[in-house]
PDB file of C-alpha atoms and ligand atoms in Angstrom:
ATOM      1  CA  MET A   1       2.288  -3.520 -15.031  1.00  0.00           C
ATOM      2  CA  LEU A   2       3.152  -5.063 -11.779  1.00  0.00           C
ATOM      3  CA  SER A   3       2.605  -8.916 -12.025  1.00  0.00           C
ATOM      4  CA  ILE A   4       3.814 -11.731 -10.096  1.00  0.00           C
ATOM      5  CA  GLU A   5       3.657 -15.285 -11.685  1.00  0.00           C
ATOM      6  CA  GLY A   6       3.636 -18.929  -9.940  1.00  0.00           C
ATOM      7  CA  VAL A   7       4.110 -17.413  -6.609  1.00  0.00           C
ATOM      8  CA  ARG A   8       4.872 -19.887  -3.705  1.00  0.00           C
ATOM      9  CA  LYS A   9       5.627 -18.862  -0.186  1.00  0.00           C
ATOM     10  CA  SER A  10       5.698 -21.063   2.590  1.00  0.00           C
ATOM     11  CA  PHE A  11       6.612 -20.177   6.302  1.00  0.00           C
ATOM     12  CA  ASN A  12       8.013 -22.943   8.817  1.00  0.00           C
ATOM     13  CA  GLY A  13       7.196 -25.550   6.082  1.00  0.00           C
ATOM     14  CA  ARG A  14       3.651 -24.545   5.650  1.00  0.00           C
ATOM     15  CA  GLU A  15       2.932 -23.396   2.328  1.00  0.00           C
ATOM     16  CA  ILE A  16       0.568 -20.509   2.407  1.00  0.00           C
ATOM     17  CA  LEU A  17       0.533 -19.120  -1.554  1.00  0.00           C
ATOM     18  CA  HIS A  18       0.309 -22.079  -3.796  1.00  0.00           C
ATOM     19  CA  GLY A  19       1.673 -20.351  -6.959  1.00  0.00           C
ATOM     20  CA  ILE A  20      -0.319 -17.361  -7.385  1.00  0.00           C
ATOM     21  CA  ASP A  21      -0.638 -15.448 -10.592  1.00  0.00           C
ATOM     22  CA  LEU A  22      -1.578 -11.694 -10.817  1.00  0.00           C
ATOM     23  CA  SER A  23      -1.433  -8.546 -12.889  1.00  0.00           C
ATOM     24  CA  LEU A  24      -2.120  -5.471 -11.731  1.00  0.00           C
ATOM     25  CA  GLY A  25      -1.994  -2.921 -14.769  1.00  0.00           C
ATOM     26  CA  LYS A  26      -2.915   1.105 -14.787  1.00  0.00           C
ATOM     27  CA  GLU A  27      -6.069   0.636 -15.522  1.00  0.00           C
ATOM     28  CA  LYS A  28      -6.884  -1.371 -12.981  1.00  0.00           C
ATOM     29  CA  MET A  29      -8.183  -1.009  -9.409  1.00  0.00           C
ATOM     30  CA  ALA A  30      -8.756  -4.021  -7.548  1.00  0.00           C
ATOM     31  CA  SER A  31      -9.302  -5.735  -4.173  1.00  0.00           C
ATOM     32  CA  VAL A  32      -8.066  -9.056  -2.417  1.00  0.00           C
ATOM     33  CA  MET A  33     -10.110 -10.814   0.153  1.00  0.00           C
ATOM     34  CA  GLY A  34     -10.117 -13.722   2.155  1.00  0.00           C
ATOM     35  CA  LYS A  35     -10.151 -15.283   5.580  1.00  0.00           C
ATOM     36  CA  SER A  36      -7.538 -13.775   8.251  1.00  0.00           C
ATOM     37  CA  GLY A  37      -4.342 -15.996   8.097  1.00  0.00           C
ATOM     38  CA  SER A  38      -5.025 -16.477   4.005  1.00  0.00           C
ATOM     39  CA  GLY A  39      -1.832 -14.754   3.146  1.00  0.00           C
ATOM     40  CA  LYS A  40      -3.201 -11.600   2.291  1.00  0.00           C
ATOM     41  CA  SER A  41      -0.594  -9.408   3.577  1.00  0.00           C
ATOM     42  CA  THR A  42       1.947 -11.969   2.754  1.00  0.00           C
ATOM     43  CA  LEU A  43       0.942 -11.269  -0.889  1.00  0.00           C
ATOM     44  CA  LEU A  44       1.476  -7.718  -0.647  1.00  0.00           C
ATOM     45  CA  ALA A  45       4.677  -7.982   0.816  1.00  0.00           C
ATOM     46  CA  ILE A  46       5.546 -10.482  -1.715  1.00  0.00           C
ATOM     47  CA  MET A  47       4.493  -8.039  -4.872  1.00  0.00           C
ATOM     48  CA  ALA A  48       6.476  -5.027  -2.982  1.00  0.00           C
ATOM     49  CA  GLY A  49       9.707  -6.953  -3.047  1.00  0.00           C
ATOM     50  CA  LEU A  50       9.518  -6.873   1.100  1.00  0.00           C
ATOM     51  CA  LEU A  51       9.447 -10.607   1.138  1.00  0.00           C
ATOM     52  CA  ARG A  52      10.994 -12.711  -1.176  1.00  0.00           C
ATOM     53  CA  PRO A  53       9.145 -15.736  -2.595  1.00  0.00           C
ATOM     54  CA  ASP A  54      10.256 -19.195  -2.506  1.00  0.00           C
ATOM     55  CA  ASP A  55       9.761 -19.783  -6.033  1.00  0.00           C
ATOM     56  CA  GLY A  56       7.782 -17.900  -8.746  1.00  0.00           C
ATOM     57  CA  LYS A  57       8.006 -14.104 -10.497  1.00  0.00           C
ATOM     58  CA  VAL A  58       7.820 -10.829  -9.033  1.00  0.00           C
ATOM     59  CA  LEU A  59       7.829  -8.216 -11.996  1.00  0.00           C
ATOM     60  CA  TYR A  60       7.159  -4.653 -12.973  1.00  0.00           C
ATOM     61  CA  GLY A  61       7.423  -4.502 -16.596  1.00  0.00           C
ATOM     62  CA  ASP A  62      10.780  -5.508 -16.910  1.00  0.00           C
ATOM     63  CA  PHE A  63      12.241  -4.913 -13.470  1.00  0.00           C
ATOM     64  CA  ASP A  64      12.717  -8.295 -11.842  1.00  0.00           C
ATOM     65  CA  ILE A  65      11.387  -7.390  -7.972  1.00  0.00           C
ATOM     66  CA  GLY A  66      11.873 -10.778  -7.095  1.00  0.00           C
ATOM     67  CA  THR A  67      15.960 -10.732  -7.458  1.00  0.00           C
ATOM     68  CA  ALA A  68      16.925  -7.378  -7.611  1.00  0.00           C
ATOM     69  CA  ASP A  69      19.296  -6.121  -4.920  1.00  0.00           C
ATOM     70  CA  GLU A  70      18.377  -4.298  -2.110  1.00  0.00           C
ATOM     71  CA  ASP A  71      19.606  -0.861  -2.683  1.00  0.00           C
ATOM     72  CA  THR A  72      17.682  -1.252  -6.270  1.00  0.00           C
ATOM     73  CA  LEU A  73      14.797  -2.679  -4.276  1.00  0.00           C
ATOM     74  CA  ALA A  74      14.913   0.185  -2.121  1.00  0.00           C
ATOM     75  CA  GLU A  75      14.975   2.946  -4.929  1.00  0.00           C
ATOM     76  CA  PHE A  76      12.573   1.256  -6.936  1.00  0.00           C
ATOM     77  CA  ARG A  77       9.987   0.995  -3.630  1.00  0.00           C
ATOM     78  CA  LEU A  78      10.173   4.657  -2.879  1.00  0.00           C
ATOM     79  CA  LYS A  79      10.072   6.074  -6.122  1.00  0.00           C
ATOM     80  CA  THR A  80       7.431   3.473  -7.573  1.00  0.00           C
ATOM     81  CA  ILE A  81       5.071   1.748  -4.920  1.00  0.00           C
ATOM     82  CA  GLY A  82       3.118   3.070  -2.014  1.00  0.00           C
ATOM     83  CA  PHE A  83       2.350   0.590   0.584  1.00  0.00           C
ATOM     84  CA  ILE A  84      -0.006   0.937   3.840  1.00  0.00           C
ATOM     85  CA  PHE A  85       1.011  -1.604   6.182  1.00  0.00           C
ATOM     86  CA  GLN A  86      -1.794  -3.311   8.487  1.00  0.00           C
ATOM     87  CA  ASP A  87      -0.069  -2.014  11.443  1.00  0.00           C
ATOM     88  CA  PHE A  88       0.879   1.196  10.057  1.00  0.00           C
ATOM     89  CA  LYS A  89       3.978   1.328  10.709  1.00  0.00           C
ATOM     90  CA  LEU A  90       4.305   4.782  11.755  1.00  0.00           C
ATOM     91  CA  ILE A  91       7.070   6.429  14.145  1.00  0.00           C
ATOM     92  CA  PRO A  92       4.856   7.033  17.342  1.00  0.00           C
ATOM     93  CA  SER A  93       7.523   9.776  18.495  1.00  0.00           C
ATOM     94  CA  LEU A  94       7.446  11.919  15.767  1.00  0.00           C
ATOM     95  CA  THR A  95       4.636  14.623  14.427  1.00  0.00           C
ATOM     96  CA  VAL A  96       2.024  13.640  11.864  1.00  0.00           C
ATOM     97  CA  HIS A  97       4.256  15.966   9.433  1.00  0.00           C
ATOM     98  CA  ASP A  98       7.024  14.188  10.247  1.00  0.00           C
ATOM     99  CA  ASN A  99       5.669  10.473   9.273  1.00  0.00           C
ATOM    100  CA  ILE A 100       4.763  11.763   6.188  1.00  0.00           C
ATOM    101  CA  LEU A 101       7.812  13.698   5.440  1.00  0.00           C
ATOM    102  CA  LEU A 102       9.546  10.202   6.037  1.00  0.00           C
ATOM    103  CA  GLY A 103       7.866   8.391   3.203  1.00  0.00           C
ATOM    104  CA  ILE A 104       9.406  11.052   0.764  1.00  0.00           C
ATOM    105  CA  TYR A 105      12.698  12.657   2.844  1.00  0.00           C
ATOM    106  CA  PRO A 106      15.103  10.552   0.902  1.00  0.00           C
ATOM    107  CA  ARG A 107      14.136  11.949  -2.827  1.00  0.00           C
ATOM    108  CA  LYS A 108      16.966  14.097  -4.254  1.00  0.00           C
ATOM    109  CA  ASP A 109      14.656  15.023  -7.479  1.00  0.00           C
ATOM    110  CA  VAL A 110      11.831  16.338  -5.540  1.00  0.00           C
ATOM    111  CA  ASP A 111      12.847  19.675  -4.023  1.00  0.00           C
ATOM    112  CA  GLU A 112      11.592  20.677  -0.379  1.00  0.00           C
ATOM    113  CA  ALA A 113       9.147  23.400  -1.446  1.00  0.00           C
ATOM    114  CA  GLU A 114       7.476  20.477  -3.627  1.00  0.00           C
ATOM    115  CA  LYS A 115       7.423  18.170  -0.641  1.00  0.00           C
ATOM    116  CA  GLN A 116       6.350  20.577   1.682  1.00  0.00           C
ATOM    117  CA  ARG A 117       3.384  21.245  -0.714  1.00  0.00           C
ATOM    118  CA  ARG A 118       2.583  17.772  -0.919  1.00  0.00           C
ATOM    119  CA  ILE A 119       2.365  17.000   2.808  1.00  0.00           C
ATOM    120  CA  GLN A 120       0.150  19.760   3.227  1.00  0.00           C
ATOM    121  CA  ALA A 121      -2.076  19.026   0.525  1.00  0.00           C
ATOM    122  CA  LEU A 122      -2.506  15.054   1.423  1.00  0.00           C
ATOM    123  CA  ALA A 123      -2.782  16.085   5.075  1.00  0.00           C
ATOM    124  CA  GLU A 124      -6.358  18.024   3.629  1.00  0.00           C
ATOM    125  CA  GLU A 125      -7.208  15.099   1.672  1.00  0.00           C
ATOM    126  CA  VAL A 126      -7.220  12.420   4.557  1.00  0.00           C
ATOM    127  CA  GLY A 127      -8.628  15.346   7.178  1.00  0.00           C
ATOM    128  CA  LEU A 128      -5.491  15.987   8.879  1.00  0.00           C
ATOM    129  CA  CYS A 129      -4.238  19.357   8.442  1.00  0.00           C
ATOM    130  CA  ASP A 130      -4.819  20.963  11.933  1.00  0.00           C
ATOM    131  CA  ARG A 131      -3.085  17.859  13.495  1.00  0.00           C
ATOM    132  CA  LEU A 132       0.475  18.235  11.787  1.00  0.00           C
ATOM    133  CA  LYS A 133       2.097  19.163  14.678  1.00  0.00           C
ATOM    134  CA  GLU A 134       0.593  16.090  16.584  1.00  0.00           C
ATOM    135  CA  GLN A 135       2.964  13.561  17.907  1.00  0.00           C
ATOM    136  CA  VAL A 136       1.554  10.248  16.253  1.00  0.00           C
ATOM    137  CA  ASN A 137       1.542   8.744  19.980  1.00  0.00           C
ATOM    138  CA  ASN A 138      -1.233  10.802  20.578  1.00  0.00           C
ATOM    139  CA  LEU A 139      -4.031  10.394  17.696  1.00  0.00           C
ATOM    140  CA  SER A 140      -6.849   7.805  17.508  1.00  0.00           C
ATOM    141  CA  GLY A 141      -6.493   4.512  15.700  1.00  0.00           C
ATOM    142  CA  GLY A 142      -8.038   5.926  12.682  1.00  0.00           C
ATOM    143  CA  GLU A 143      -6.278   8.851  12.780  1.00  0.00           C
ATOM    144  CA  LYS A 144      -3.101   7.096  12.589  1.00  0.00           C
ATOM    145  CA  GLN A 145      -4.593   5.264   9.761  1.00  0.00           C
ATOM    146  CA  ARG A 146      -4.790   8.517   7.787  1.00  0.00           C
ATOM    147  CA  VAL A 147      -1.296   9.286   8.491  1.00  0.00           C
ATOM    148  CA  ALA A 148      -0.199   6.079   6.734  1.00  0.00           C
ATOM    149  CA  ILE A 149      -2.378   6.529   3.913  1.00  0.00           C
ATOM    150  CA  ALA A 150      -1.131  10.109   3.268  1.00  0.00           C
ATOM    151  CA  ARG A 151       2.630   9.008   3.827  1.00  0.00           C
ATOM    152  CA  SER A 152       2.053   6.360   1.042  1.00  0.00           C
ATOM    153  CA  LEU A 153       1.049   8.716  -1.276  1.00  0.00           C
ATOM    154  CA  VAL A 154       3.335  11.278  -0.865  1.00  0.00           C
ATOM    155  CA  ASN A 155       5.267  10.306  -3.554  1.00  0.00           C
ATOM    156  CA  GLN A 156       2.665   9.789  -6.020  1.00  0.00           C
ATOM    157  CA  PRO A 157       3.435   6.296  -6.438  1.00  0.00           C
ATOM    158  CA  ALA A 158       2.227   4.391 -10.382  1.00  0.00           C
ATOM    159  CA  VAL A 159       1.169   1.644  -7.672  1.00  0.00           C
ATOM    160  CA  VAL A 160      -0.276   1.480  -3.884  1.00  0.00           C
ATOM    161  CA  LEU A 161      -0.428  -1.714  -2.232  1.00  0.00           C
ATOM    162  CA  ALA A 162      -3.140  -1.307   0.470  1.00  0.00           C
ATOM    163  CA  ASP A 163      -3.563  -3.357   3.764  1.00  0.00           C
ATOM    164  CA  GLU A 164      -6.772  -2.750   5.378  1.00  0.00           C
ATOM    165  CA  PRO A 165      -6.368   0.893   4.623  1.00  0.00           C
ATOM    166  CA  THR A 166     -10.215   1.483   5.796  1.00  0.00           C
ATOM    167  CA  GLY A 167     -10.324  -1.167   8.840  1.00  0.00           C
ATOM    168  CA  ASN A 168      -9.831   1.521  11.546  1.00  0.00           C
ATOM    169  CA  LEU A 169     -12.266   4.555  10.059  1.00  0.00           C
ATOM    170  CA  ASP A 170     -15.920   4.654   9.989  1.00  0.00           C
ATOM    171  CA  SER A 171     -18.114   3.838   7.263  1.00  0.00           C
ATOM    172  CA  LYS A 172     -17.954   7.707   5.698  1.00  0.00           C
ATOM    173  CA  THR A 173     -14.514   8.372   6.560  1.00  0.00           C
ATOM    174  CA  ALA A 174     -13.740   4.784   4.624  1.00  0.00           C
ATOM    175  CA  ASP A 175     -15.665   6.605   1.679  1.00  0.00           C
ATOM    176  CA  GLY A 176     -13.892   9.654   1.700  1.00  0.00           C
ATOM    177  CA  ILE A 177     -10.525   7.923   1.604  1.00  0.00           C
ATOM    178  CA  MET A 178     -12.220   5.347  -0.999  1.00  0.00           C
ATOM    179  CA  ALA A 179     -12.841   8.582  -3.092  1.00  0.00           C
ATOM    180  CA  LEU A 180      -9.647  10.284  -2.753  1.00  0.00           C
ATOM    181  CA  PHE A 181      -7.861   6.647  -3.847  1.00  0.00           C
ATOM    182  CA  GLN A 182     -10.617   6.551  -7.058  1.00  0.00           C
ATOM    183  CA  ARG A 183      -9.522  10.422  -7.830  1.00  0.00           C
ATOM    184  CA  LEU A 184      -6.203   9.371  -7.870  1.00  0.00           C
ATOM    185  CA  HIS A 185      -6.721   6.480 -10.277  1.00  0.00           C
ATOM    186  CA  GLN A 186      -8.365   8.674 -12.724  1.00  0.00           C
ATOM    187  CA  LYS A 187      -6.446  11.760 -12.818  1.00  0.00           C
ATOM    188  CA  HIS A 188      -2.985   9.504 -12.270  1.00  0.00           C
ATOM    189  CA  GLU A 189      -3.934   6.025 -13.611  1.00  0.00           C
ATOM    190  CA  THR A 190      -2.233   5.188 -10.419  1.00  0.00           C
ATOM    191  CA  SER A 191      -3.868   1.643 -10.092  1.00  0.00           C
ATOM    192  CA  PHE A 192      -4.594   0.245  -6.552  1.00  0.00           C
ATOM    193  CA  LEU A 193      -4.648  -3.302  -4.938  1.00  0.00           C
ATOM    194  CA  ILE A 194      -6.588  -3.280  -1.772  1.00  0.00           C
ATOM    195  CA  VAL A 195      -6.565  -5.996   1.248  1.00  0.00           C
ATOM    196  CA  THR A 196     -10.149  -5.679   2.757  1.00  0.00           C
ATOM    197  CA  HIS A 197     -12.256  -7.397   4.683  1.00  0.00           C
ATOM    198  CA  ASP A 198     -14.906  -5.186   3.885  1.00  0.00           C
ATOM    199  CA  GLN A 199     -17.424  -5.966   1.300  1.00  0.00           C
ATOM    200  CA  ASP A 200     -19.051  -2.769   0.475  1.00  0.00           C
ATOM    201  CA  ILE A 201     -15.356  -1.755  -0.165  1.00  0.00           C
ATOM    202  CA  ALA A 202     -14.568  -4.315  -2.153  1.00  0.00           C
ATOM    203  CA  ALA A 203     -17.347  -3.123  -4.528  1.00  0.00           C
ATOM    204  CA  LYS A 204     -16.021   0.104  -5.308  1.00  0.00           C
ATOM    205  CA  THR A 205     -13.021  -1.717  -7.002  1.00  0.00           C
ATOM    206  CA  GLU A 206     -13.332  -3.285 -10.769  1.00  0.00           C
ATOM    207  CA  HIS A 207     -11.951  -6.061  -9.736  1.00  0.00           C
ATOM    208  CA  ILE A 208     -12.593  -8.552  -6.627  1.00  0.00           C
ATOM    209  CA  TYR A 209      -9.897 -11.503  -6.009  1.00  0.00           C
ATOM    210  CA  ARG A 210     -10.204 -14.197  -2.799  1.00  0.00           C
ATOM    211  CA  ILE A 211      -7.182 -16.306  -1.640  1.00  0.00           C
ATOM    212  CA  GLN A 212      -8.515 -19.388  -0.478  1.00  0.00           C
ATOM    213  CA  ASP A 213      -6.507 -22.258   0.386  1.00  0.00           C
ATOM    214  CA  GLY A 214      -3.381 -20.814  -0.795  1.00  0.00           C
ATOM    215  CA  GLU A 215      -5.067 -19.866  -3.954  1.00  0.00           C
ATOM    216  CA  LEU A 216      -6.320 -16.916  -5.673  1.00  0.00           C
ATOM    217  CA  MET A 217      -9.775 -16.524  -7.208  1.00  0.00           C
ATOM    218  CA  SER A 218     -11.053 -13.873  -9.466  1.00  0.00           C
TER     219      SER A 218
HETATM  220  N1  LIG B 301       7.126 -14.341   9.091  1.00  0.00           N
HETATM  221  C1  LIG B 301       6.224 -15.366   9.174  1.00  0.00           C
HETATM  222  N2  LIG B 301       7.093 -16.293  10.130  1.00  0.00           N
HETATM  223  C2  LIG B 301       5.955 -17.609  10.293  1.00  0.00           C
HETATM  224  N3  LIG B 301       4.509 -17.217   9.618  1.00  0.00           N
HETATM  225  C3  LIG B 301       4.370 -16.489   8.996  1.00  0.00           C
HETATM  226  C4  LIG B 301       4.669 -14.921   9.092  1.00  0.00           C
HETATM  227  N4  LIG B 301       4.431 -14.204   8.112  1.00  0.00           N
HETATM  228  C5  LIG B 301       2.775 -14.890   7.949  1.00  0.00           C
HETATM  229  N5  LIG B 301       3.027 -15.920   8.794  1.00  0.00           N
HETATM  230  C6  LIG B 301       1.781 -16.687   8.645  1.00  0.00           C
HETATM  231  O1  LIG B 301       1.288 -16.753   7.501  1.00  0.00           O
HETATM  232  C7  LIG B 301      -0.325 -16.944   7.339  1.00  0.00           C
HETATM  233  C8  LIG B 301      -0.560 -16.003   6.637  1.00  0.00           C
HETATM  234  O2  LIG B 301      -0.443 -14.843   7.217  1.00  0.00           O
HETATM  235  P1  LIG B 301      -0.634 -13.376   6.696  1.00  0.00           P
HETATM  236  O3  LIG B 301      -0.531 -12.180   7.521  1.00  0.00           O
HETATM  237  O4  LIG B 301      -0.625 -13.110   5.092  1.00  0.00           O
HETATM  238  O5  LIG B 301      -2.529 -13.073   6.211  1.00  0.00           O
HETATM  239  P2  LIG B 301      -3.577 -12.162   6.044  1.00  0.00           P
HETATM  240  O6  LIG B 301      -4.813 -13.168   5.223  1.00  0.00           O
HETATM  241  O7  LIG B 301      -3.112 -10.943   6.099  1.00  0.00           O
HETATM  242  O8  LIG B 301      -4.182 -12.115   7.415  1.00  0.00           O
HETATM  243  P3  LIG B 301      -5.333 -11.395   8.098  1.00  0.00           P
HETATM  244  O9  LIG B 301      -6.534 -10.820   7.558  1.00  0.00           O
HETATM  245  O10 LIG B 301      -5.585 -11.649   9.730  1.00  0.00           O
HETATM  246  O11 LIG B 301      -4.537  -9.910   8.563  1.00  0.00           O
HETATM  247  C9  LIG B 301      -0.507 -17.182   8.703  1.00  0.00           C
HETATM  248  O12 LIG B 301      -0.795 -18.074   9.199  1.00  0.00           O
HETATM  249  C10 LIG B 301       0.674 -16.451   9.310  1.00  0.00           C
HETATM  250  O13 LIG B 301       0.514 -17.376  10.656  1.00  0.00           O
HETATM  251 MG1  LIG B 302      -3.174  -9.398   6.812  1.00  0.00          MG
END
């Protein structure tokens, strides 16, 4: 269970999150909606341990994400959290294959053949198996987004935090990605927290949270 309690975050003296509580259990596939600038990406980054809260707790079970040292946190993130960045954070000069590999290459407990098998399987799931050797530079926005999705799933994380994962996709492709998330949720109990502006995407999750004026509402 990934949970936050009383999380506060300010930037330059302006408080964006005013003490937020949220629990994401194995059984959950949830979404977060809210206006641009309301703090959705900030919330996700804090939950992933990418950003420290000013106050409050960030816990994964007994593990304290909010205070763990950087090495412990990096190891935890690698194995447990799949993160889809709003701006993808891919390496444009590398191929699709190598960008997905970047998600898993530090894992010593997964052998090379298994890494390659997962990359191939995910490329098929997101519809990019014929583009694996293409440089990311040459891809469309929606294709890049699907590379970022594949990279986030390659470690078979227990939790996926997805920042507008379908924002660049047409509705049919977006539905395909949501169906993939739902299959993973049902098969492996992967929990998902999905930031979206799209009411139809949010409606496919079991629970919709809304951020407004620094508060989270269910
Ligand atoms: N590193 C930072 N330094 C200063 N201000 C920041 C920083 N990160 C975020 N902010 C500010 O915090 C507020 C919330 O930003 P955030 O990116 O979380 O919003 P969002 O809800 O994800 O918006 P969008 O829907 O446009 O992606 C914004 O006003 C933003 O300018
Ligand atoms: Mg955002």
